[in-house]
PDB file of C-alpha atoms in Angstrom:
ATOM      1  CA  GLY I   1       0.098   0.259   0.114  1.00 84.00           C
ATOM      2  CA  GLU I   2       0.887   3.575   0.096  1.00 89.00           C
ATOM      3  CA  ASN I   3       3.091   5.121   2.288  1.00 94.00           C
ATOM      4  CA  VAL I   4       3.605   8.925   3.118  1.00 97.00           C
ATOM      5  CA  GLU I   5       6.537  10.580   4.851  1.00 98.00           C
ATOM      6  CA  GLN I   6       6.395  13.960   5.691  1.00 98.00           C
ATOM      7  CA  HIS I   7       9.216  16.341   7.443  1.00 98.00           C
ATOM      8  CA  PRO I   8       9.979  18.028   9.348  1.00 98.00           C
ATOM      9  CA  SER I   9       7.671  17.133  12.220  1.00 97.00           C
ATOM     10  CA  THR I  10       8.046  20.478  13.758  1.00 98.00           C
ATOM     11  CA  LEU I  11       8.588  24.071  12.163  1.00 98.00           C
ATOM     12  CA  SER I  12       9.445  27.380  13.681  1.00 98.00           C
ATOM     13  CA  VAL I  13       9.569  30.385  11.671  1.00 97.00           C
ATOM     14  CA  GLN I  14       9.340  34.283  12.266  1.00 98.00           C
ATOM     15  CA  GLU I  15       6.595  35.804  11.118  1.00 97.00           C
ATOM     16  CA  GLY I  16       7.165  37.091   7.510  1.00 97.00           C
ATOM     17  CA  ASP I  17       9.665  34.264   6.524  1.00 97.00           C
ATOM     18  CA  SER I  18       8.732  31.468   4.138  1.00 98.00           C
ATOM     19  CA  ALA I  19       7.921  27.944   5.434  1.00 98.00           C
ATOM     20  CA  VAL I  20       8.708  24.584   3.281  1.00 98.00           C
ATOM     21  CA  ILE I  21       6.879  21.183   4.418  1.00 98.00           C
ATOM     22  CA  LYS I  22       8.179  18.081   2.316  1.00 98.00           C
ATOM     23  CA  CYS I  23       6.152  15.053   1.720  1.00 98.00           C
ATOM     24  CA  THR I  24       7.220  11.766  -0.304  1.00 98.00           C
ATOM     25  CA  TYR I  25       5.149   8.831  -1.444  1.00 97.00           C
ATOM     26  CA  SER I  26       5.846   5.415  -2.289  1.00 95.00           C
ATOM     27  CA  ASP I  27       3.181   4.398  -4.636  1.00 93.00           C
ATOM     28  CA  SER I  28       3.793   5.468  -8.400  1.00 93.00           C
ATOM     29  CA  ALA I  29      -0.123   5.466  -8.849  1.00 92.00           C
ATOM     30  CA  SER I  30      -0.960   8.056  -6.850  1.00 93.00           C
ATOM     31  CA  ASN I  31      -2.133  10.921  -8.559  1.00 92.00           C
ATOM     32  CA  TYR I  32      -3.777  13.317  -5.981  1.00 94.00           C
ATOM     33  CA  PHE I  33      -2.348  15.296  -3.362  1.00 96.00           C
ATOM     34  CA  PRO I  34      -4.175  17.445  -1.014  1.00 96.00           C
ATOM     35  CA  TRP I  35      -2.891  19.551   1.797  1.00 98.00           C
ATOM     36  CA  TYR I  36      -4.870  19.862   5.043  1.00 98.00           C
ATOM     37  CA  LYS I  37      -4.187  22.589   7.994  1.00 98.00           C
ATOM     38  CA  GLN I  38      -5.760  21.548  11.381  1.00 98.00           C
ATOM     39  CA  GLU I  39      -6.023  24.300  13.945  1.00 96.00           C
ATOM     40  CA  LEU I  40      -6.303  23.458  17.817  1.00 91.00           C
ATOM     41  CA  GLY I  41      -9.537  21.807  18.494  1.00 88.00           C
ATOM     42  CA  LYS I  42     -10.735  22.017  14.798  1.00 92.00           C
ATOM     43  CA  GLY I  43     -10.997  19.478  11.931  1.00 95.00           C
ATOM     44  CA  PRO I  44      -8.862  19.229   9.288  1.00 97.00           C
ATOM     45  CA  GLN I  45      -9.057  22.115   6.611  1.00 96.00           C
ATOM     46  CA  LEU I  46      -8.124  21.633   2.831  1.00 96.00           C
ATOM     47  CA  ILE I  47      -5.500  24.500   2.149  1.00 97.00           C
ATOM     48  CA  ILE I  48      -4.379  23.395  -1.485  1.00 97.00           C
ATOM     49  CA  ASP I  49      -4.333  20.257  -3.626  1.00 95.00           C
ATOM     50  CA  ILE I  50      -2.779  19.076  -6.704  1.00 95.00           C
ATOM     51  CA  ARG I  51      -3.022  16.520  -9.161  1.00 92.00           C
ATOM     52  CA  SER I  52      -0.368  14.369 -11.133  1.00 87.00           C
ATOM     53  CA  ASN I  53      -0.910  16.003 -14.415  1.00 86.00           C
ATOM     54  CA  VAL I  54       0.168  19.469 -13.098  1.00 84.00           C
ATOM     55  CA  GLY I  55       3.492  20.537 -11.558  1.00 91.00           C
ATOM     56  CA  GLU I  56       2.766  23.588  -9.366  1.00 95.00           C
ATOM     57  CA  LYS I  57      -0.650  25.305  -8.148  1.00 95.00           C
ATOM     58  CA  LYS I  58      -0.412  28.625  -6.264  1.00 96.00           C
ATOM     59  CA  ASP I  59      -3.144  30.061  -4.202  1.00 95.00           C
ATOM     60  CA  GLN I  60      -2.047  33.496  -2.649  1.00 96.00           C
ATOM     61  CA  ARG I  61       0.580  32.884  -0.494  1.00 97.00           C
ATOM     62  CA  ILE I  62       0.486  29.035  -0.598  1.00 98.00           C
ATOM     63  CA  ALA I  63       1.992  27.133  -3.274  1.00 98.00           C
ATOM     64  CA  VAL I  64       2.229  23.231  -3.814  1.00 98.00           C
ATOM     65  CA  THR I  65       4.828  21.649  -6.437  1.00 97.00           C
ATOM     66  CA  LEU I  66       4.797  17.943  -7.416  1.00 96.00           C
ATOM     67  CA  ASN I  67       7.761  16.085  -8.729  1.00 95.00           C
ATOM     68  CA  LYS I  68       6.456  12.844  -9.914  1.00 94.00           C
ATOM     69  CA  THR I  69       9.618  11.086 -10.895  1.00 94.00           C
ATOM     70  CA  ALA I  70      11.122  11.682  -7.506  1.00 95.00           C
ATOM     71  CA  LYS I  71       7.644  10.976  -5.875  1.00 95.00           C
ATOM     72  CA  HIS I  72       7.846  13.839  -3.777  1.00 95.00           C
ATOM     73  CA  PHE I  73       5.455  16.937  -3.377  1.00 97.00           C
ATOM     74  CA  SER I  74       5.953  20.152  -0.981  1.00 98.00           C
ATOM     75  CA  LEU I  75       3.790  22.986   0.397  1.00 98.00           C
ATOM     76  CA  HIS I  76       5.339  26.528   0.316  1.00 98.00           C
ATOM     77  CA  ILE I  77       3.954  29.092   2.573  1.00 98.00           C
ATOM     78  CA  THR I  78       5.344  32.550   2.116  1.00 97.00           C
ATOM     79  CA  GLU I  79       5.011  35.907   4.084  1.00 98.00           C
ATOM     80  CA  THR I  80       3.893  33.558   6.944  1.00 98.00           C
ATOM     81  CA  GLN I  81       1.358  35.251   9.635  1.00 97.00           C
ATOM     82  CA  PRO I  82       0.677  33.987  13.140  1.00 96.00           C
ATOM     83  CA  GLU I  83      -2.682  32.704  12.005  1.00 96.00           C
ATOM     84  CA  ASP I  84      -0.563  30.298   9.897  1.00 98.00           C
ATOM     85  CA  SER I  85       0.155  28.430  12.962  1.00 97.00           C
ATOM     86  CA  ALA I  86      -1.331  25.055  13.051  1.00 98.00           C
ATOM     87  CA  VAL I  87      -0.634  21.155  12.159  1.00 98.00           C
ATOM     88  CA  TYR I  88      -0.262  20.613   8.277  1.00 98.00           C
ATOM     89  CA  PHE I  89      -0.798  17.251   6.976  1.00 98.00           C
ATOM     90  CA  CYS I  90       0.128  16.032   3.514  1.00 98.00           C
ATOM     91  CA  ALA I  91      -1.785  13.166   2.094  1.00 97.00           C
ATOM     92  CA  ALA I  92      -1.817  11.134  -1.284  1.00 96.00           C
ATOM     93  CA  THR I  93      -4.328   8.822  -2.882  1.00 92.00           C
ATOM     94  CA  SER I  94      -5.471   7.039  -6.298  1.00 86.00           C
ATOM     95  CA  LYS I  95      -8.257   5.551  -7.805  1.00 82.00           C
ATOM     96  CA  ALA I  96      -6.832   2.509  -7.401  1.00 82.00           C
ATOM     97  CA  ALA I  97      -6.740   2.995  -3.778  1.00 81.00           C
ATOM     98  CA  GLY I  98     -10.429   3.881  -3.783  1.00 79.00           C
ATOM     99  CA  ASN I  99      -9.663   7.587  -3.007  1.00 79.00           C
ATOM    100  CA  LYS I 100      -8.219   6.195   0.381  1.00 90.00           C
ATOM    101  CA  LEU I 101      -5.892   9.060   1.923  1.00 94.00           C
ATOM    102  CA  THR I 102      -3.015   8.114   3.085  1.00 95.00           C
ATOM    103  CA  PHE I 103      -1.746  10.957   5.162  1.00 97.00           C
ATOM    104  CA  GLY I 104       1.939  12.093   6.336  1.00 98.00           C
ATOM    105  CA  GLY I 105       2.534  12.195   9.871  1.00 97.00           C
ATOM    106  CA  GLY I 106       1.960  15.899  10.129  1.00 98.00           C
ATOM    107  CA  THR I 107       3.921  19.049  10.739  1.00 98.00           C
ATOM    108  CA  ARG I 108       3.434  21.403  13.523  1.00 98.00           C
ATOM    109  CA  VAL I 109       4.062  25.089  12.228  1.00 98.00           C
ATOM    110  CA  LEU I 110       4.786  27.877  14.639  1.00 98.00           C
ATOM    111  CA  VAL I 111       4.834  31.451  13.392  1.00 97.00           C
ATOM    112  CA  LYS I 112       6.942  33.579  15.947  1.00 96.00           C
ATOM    113  CA  PRO I 113       5.502  37.573  15.696  1.00 91.00           C
TER     114      PRO I 113
ATOM    115  CA  ASP W   1     -20.413  25.919   0.805  1.00 55.00           C
ATOM    116  CA  THR W   2     -18.526  23.302   1.771  1.00 63.00           C
ATOM    117  CA  GLU W   3     -19.526  22.640   5.611  1.00 91.00           C
ATOM    118  CA  VAL W   4     -19.814  19.554   7.107  1.00 96.00           C
ATOM    119  CA  THR W   5     -21.404  20.053  10.812  1.00 97.00           C
ATOM    120  CA  GLN W   6     -21.159  17.318  13.651  1.00 97.00           C
ATOM    121  CA  THR W   7     -22.909  17.010  16.988  1.00 97.00           C
ATOM    122  CA  PRO W   8     -22.037  16.821  19.590  1.00 97.00           C
ATOM    123  CA  LYS W   9     -18.961  18.942  19.725  1.00 96.00           C
ATOM    124  CA  HIS W  10     -17.536  16.731  23.122  1.00 97.00           C
ATOM    125  CA  LEU W  11     -19.180  13.619  24.708  1.00 96.00           C
ATOM    126  CA  VAL W  12     -18.247  11.830  27.599  1.00 96.00           C
ATOM    127  CA  MET W  13     -19.646   8.551  28.300  1.00 93.00           C
ATOM    128  CA  GLY W  14     -18.805   5.458  30.319  1.00 90.00           C
ATOM    129  CA  MET W  15     -17.842   1.960  29.212  1.00 90.00           C
ATOM    130  CA  THR W  16     -21.305   0.500  29.411  1.00 89.00           C
ATOM    131  CA  ASN W  17     -23.441   3.894  27.657  1.00 90.00           C
ATOM    132  CA  LYS W  18     -24.634   3.375  24.364  1.00 95.00           C
ATOM    133  CA  LYS W  19     -24.234   7.083  22.305  1.00 96.00           C
ATOM    134  CA  SER W  20     -24.260   8.379  18.914  1.00 97.00           C
ATOM    135  CA  LEU W  21     -22.261  10.819  16.895  1.00 98.00           C
ATOM    136  CA  LYS W  22     -24.210  12.962  14.038  1.00 98.00           C
ATOM    137  CA  CYS W  23     -22.670  14.216  10.856  1.00 98.00           C
ATOM    138  CA  GLU W  24     -24.497  16.110   8.403  1.00 97.00           C
ATOM    139  CA  GLN W  25     -23.823  17.881   5.036  1.00 97.00           C
ATOM    140  CA  HIS W  26     -26.114  19.781   2.270  1.00 91.00           C
ATOM    141  CA  MET W  27     -23.729  20.160  -0.463  1.00 94.00           C
ATOM    142  CA  GLY W  28     -25.198  17.085  -2.400  1.00 94.00           C
ATOM    143  CA  HIS W  29     -22.131  14.835  -1.732  1.00 95.00           C
ATOM    144  CA  ARG W  30     -22.796  11.230  -2.443  1.00 95.00           C
ATOM    145  CA  ALA W  31     -19.906   9.613  -0.230  1.00 95.00           C
ATOM    146  CA  MET W  32     -19.203  10.268   3.693  1.00 96.00           C
ATOM    147  CA  TYR W  33     -16.676   8.936   6.030  1.00 97.00           C
ATOM    148  CA  TRP W  34     -16.083   8.176   9.392  1.00 98.00           C
ATOM    149  CA  TYR W  35     -12.181   9.035  10.649  1.00 98.00           C
ATOM    150  CA  LYS W  36     -10.609   8.786  14.345  1.00 98.00           C
ATOM    151  CA  GLN W  37      -7.738  10.781  15.130  1.00 98.00           C
ATOM    152  CA  LYS W  38      -5.637  10.461  18.514  1.00 97.00           C
ATOM    153  CA  ALA W  39      -3.542  13.172  19.559  1.00 94.00           C
ATOM    154  CA  LYS W  40      -0.566  14.343  17.411  1.00 91.00           C
ATOM    155  CA  LYS W  41      -1.599  11.521  14.842  1.00 96.00           C
ATOM    156  CA  PRO W  42      -3.096  11.825  11.679  1.00 97.00           C
ATOM    157  CA  PRO W  43      -6.793  10.636  10.735  1.00 97.00           C
ATOM    158  CA  GLU W  44      -7.199   7.076  10.459  1.00 96.00           C
ATOM    159  CA  LEU W  45     -10.095   6.006   8.238  1.00 96.00           C
ATOM    160  CA  MET W  46     -12.860   3.985   9.641  1.00 97.00           C
ATOM    161  CA  PHE W  47     -15.678   3.705   7.252  1.00 96.00           C
ATOM    162  CA  VAL W  48     -17.097   5.082   3.852  1.00 95.00           C
ATOM    163  CA  TYR W  49     -20.245   5.172   2.585  1.00 96.00           C
ATOM    164  CA  SER W  50     -21.029   5.769  -1.071  1.00 94.00           C
ATOM    165  CA  TYR W  51     -24.629   6.481  -2.150  1.00 94.00           C
ATOM    166  CA  GLU W  52     -25.708   5.621   1.247  1.00 95.00           C
ATOM    167  CA  LYS W  53     -24.147   2.091   1.287  1.00 95.00           C
ATOM    168  CA  LEU W  54     -21.042   0.954   3.183  1.00 95.00           C
ATOM    169  CA  SER W  55     -18.450   0.591   0.853  1.00 93.00           C
ATOM    170  CA  ILE W  56     -15.238   0.384   3.262  1.00 90.00           C
ATOM    171  CA  ASN W  57     -14.760  -0.648   6.888  1.00 92.00           C
ATOM    172  CA  GLU W  58     -11.274  -0.530   8.009  1.00 91.00           C
ATOM    173  CA  SER W  59     -11.515  -3.551  10.094  1.00 92.00           C
ATOM    174  CA  VAL W  60     -13.287  -1.797  12.955  1.00 95.00           C
ATOM    175  CA  PRO W  61     -14.464  -3.436  15.850  1.00 95.00           C
ATOM    176  CA  SER W  62     -18.158  -4.321  16.207  1.00 95.00           C
ATOM    177  CA  ARG W  63     -18.828  -1.830  19.196  1.00 96.00           C
ATOM    178  CA  PHE W  64     -18.549   1.305  16.447  1.00 97.00           C
ATOM    179  CA  SER W  65     -21.719   0.982  14.118  1.00 97.00           C
ATOM    180  CA  PRO W  66     -22.298   3.342  11.514  1.00 97.00           C
ATOM    181  CA  GLU W  67     -25.412   4.473   9.894  1.00 97.00           C
ATOM    182  CA  CYS W  68     -26.467   6.434   6.892  1.00 96.00           C
ATOM    183  CA  PRO W  69     -30.100   7.210   6.964  1.00 94.00           C
ATOM    184  CA  ASN W  70     -29.871   9.334   3.983  1.00 92.00           C
ATOM    185  CA  SER W  71     -27.700  11.081   1.651  1.00 90.00           C
ATOM    186  CA  SER W  72     -27.180  13.980   3.939  1.00 95.00           C
ATOM    187  CA  LEU W  73     -26.746  12.151   7.217  1.00 97.00           C
ATOM    188  CA  LEU W  74     -24.045   9.945   8.762  1.00 98.00           C
ATOM    189  CA  ASN W  75     -24.364   8.387  12.058  1.00 98.00           C
ATOM    190  CA  LEU W  76     -21.920   6.569  14.459  1.00 98.00           C
ATOM    191  CA  HIS W  77     -23.260   4.202  17.029  1.00 98.00           C
ATOM    192  CA  LEU W  78     -20.925   3.485  20.258  1.00 97.00           C
ATOM    193  CA  HIS W  79     -21.737   0.588  22.647  1.00 95.00           C
ATOM    194  CA  ALA W  80     -19.237  -0.790  25.080  1.00 93.00           C
ATOM    195  CA  LEU W  81     -16.318   1.387  24.237  1.00 94.00           C
ATOM    196  CA  GLN W  82     -12.989   1.334  25.932  1.00 95.00           C
ATOM    197  CA  PRO W  83     -11.249   4.041  27.422  1.00 96.00           C
ATOM    198  CA  GLU W  84      -8.367   3.516  24.548  1.00 96.00           C
ATOM    199  CA  ASP W  85     -11.525   4.611  22.122  1.00 97.00           C
ATOM    200  CA  SER W  86     -11.269   8.272  23.480  1.00 97.00           C
ATOM    201  CA  ALA W  87     -10.288  10.411  20.531  1.00 97.00           C
ATOM    202  CA  LEU W  88     -11.543  12.788  17.997  1.00 98.00           C
ATOM    203  CA  TYR W  89     -14.012  11.463  15.549  1.00 98.00           C
ATOM    204  CA  LEU W  90     -14.066  13.436  12.345  1.00 98.00           C
ATOM    205  CA  CYS W  91     -16.656  13.231   9.412  1.00 98.00           C
ATOM    206  CA  ALA W  92     -15.947  14.003   6.106  1.00 97.00           C
ATOM    207  CA  SER W  93     -17.671  14.233   2.614  1.00 96.00           C
ATOM    208  CA  SER W  94     -16.902  14.370  -0.853  1.00 95.00           C
ATOM    209  CA  GLN W  95     -19.206  14.495  -4.086  1.00 94.00           C
ATOM    210  CA  GLY W  96     -17.890  11.225  -5.039  1.00 89.00           C
ATOM    211  CA  ILE W  97     -15.657   8.694  -3.573  1.00 86.00           C
ATOM    212  CA  TYR W  98     -12.711  10.119  -6.102  1.00 85.00           C
ATOM    213  CA  ASP W  99     -13.417  13.630  -5.320  1.00 90.00           C
ATOM    214  CA  THR W 100     -11.775  15.946  -2.750  1.00 92.00           C
ATOM    215  CA  GLN W 101     -12.690  15.053   1.191  1.00 94.00           C
ATOM    216  CA  TYR W 102     -13.857  17.978   3.189  1.00 95.00           C
ATOM    217  CA  PHE W 103     -14.091  17.396   7.191  1.00 97.00           C
ATOM    218  CA  GLY W 104     -16.222  18.463   9.639  1.00 97.00           C
ATOM    219  CA  PRO W 105     -14.862  20.087  13.036  1.00 96.00           C
ATOM    220  CA  GLY W 106     -15.041  16.699  14.904  1.00 97.00           C
ATOM    221  CA  THR W 107     -16.705  15.399  18.134  1.00 98.00           C
ATOM    222  CA  ARG W 108     -13.908  15.194  20.853  1.00 97.00           C
ATOM    223  CA  LEU W 109     -14.720  11.631  22.737  1.00 97.00           C
ATOM    224  CA  THR W 110     -13.902  10.743  26.151  1.00 97.00           C
ATOM    225  CA  VAL W 111     -14.547   7.291  27.382  1.00 96.00           C
ATOM    226  CA  LEU W 112     -14.149   7.032  31.265  1.00 94.00           C
TER     227      LEU W 112
END
């Protein structure tokens, strides 16, 4: 089955700096890669996703890149703000897996004012 | 609107109690999911319903019993739980089983 590894497990950045979280996956059939943000006491919120026919996607301060050959994808947050502090989960899935999401272990991001 | 609602927000129950968790969405989604999340861990899939039929059961103990009364509602019936079942229970929905999943806020369950 699919295995997703996520690094780093914790990330502390100064407000205004950039944050990068990296994930690798094992199943070459995986073709959909969502990123979720989970604030304390809340459910995961989809922040951006990418499909395997696209190499990069941006939404304001958030971008995701995908390297299918190397089987890794990354989340980039620019101009970080204190409200970006949360746990971020990457995930991977494929039609063959019935859209069952395999999550990475999560990254706790702390943005210091 | 991508809102999934869950009730109750918090639940404390004894090991002999019977309780239910509820999930509702009005986005016309035809797939609904139950996940369990322990502290500092990612969500773990429990059940998937597609068009109101159970399509995936991830070998969940029978003390958890899901029910999908209609396309907008998903219940999780709890009976004879153990303290280790204490966790955040998340509901999610998607247009179809191959589409983006949207999560609700969760129910924080404590089993005493």
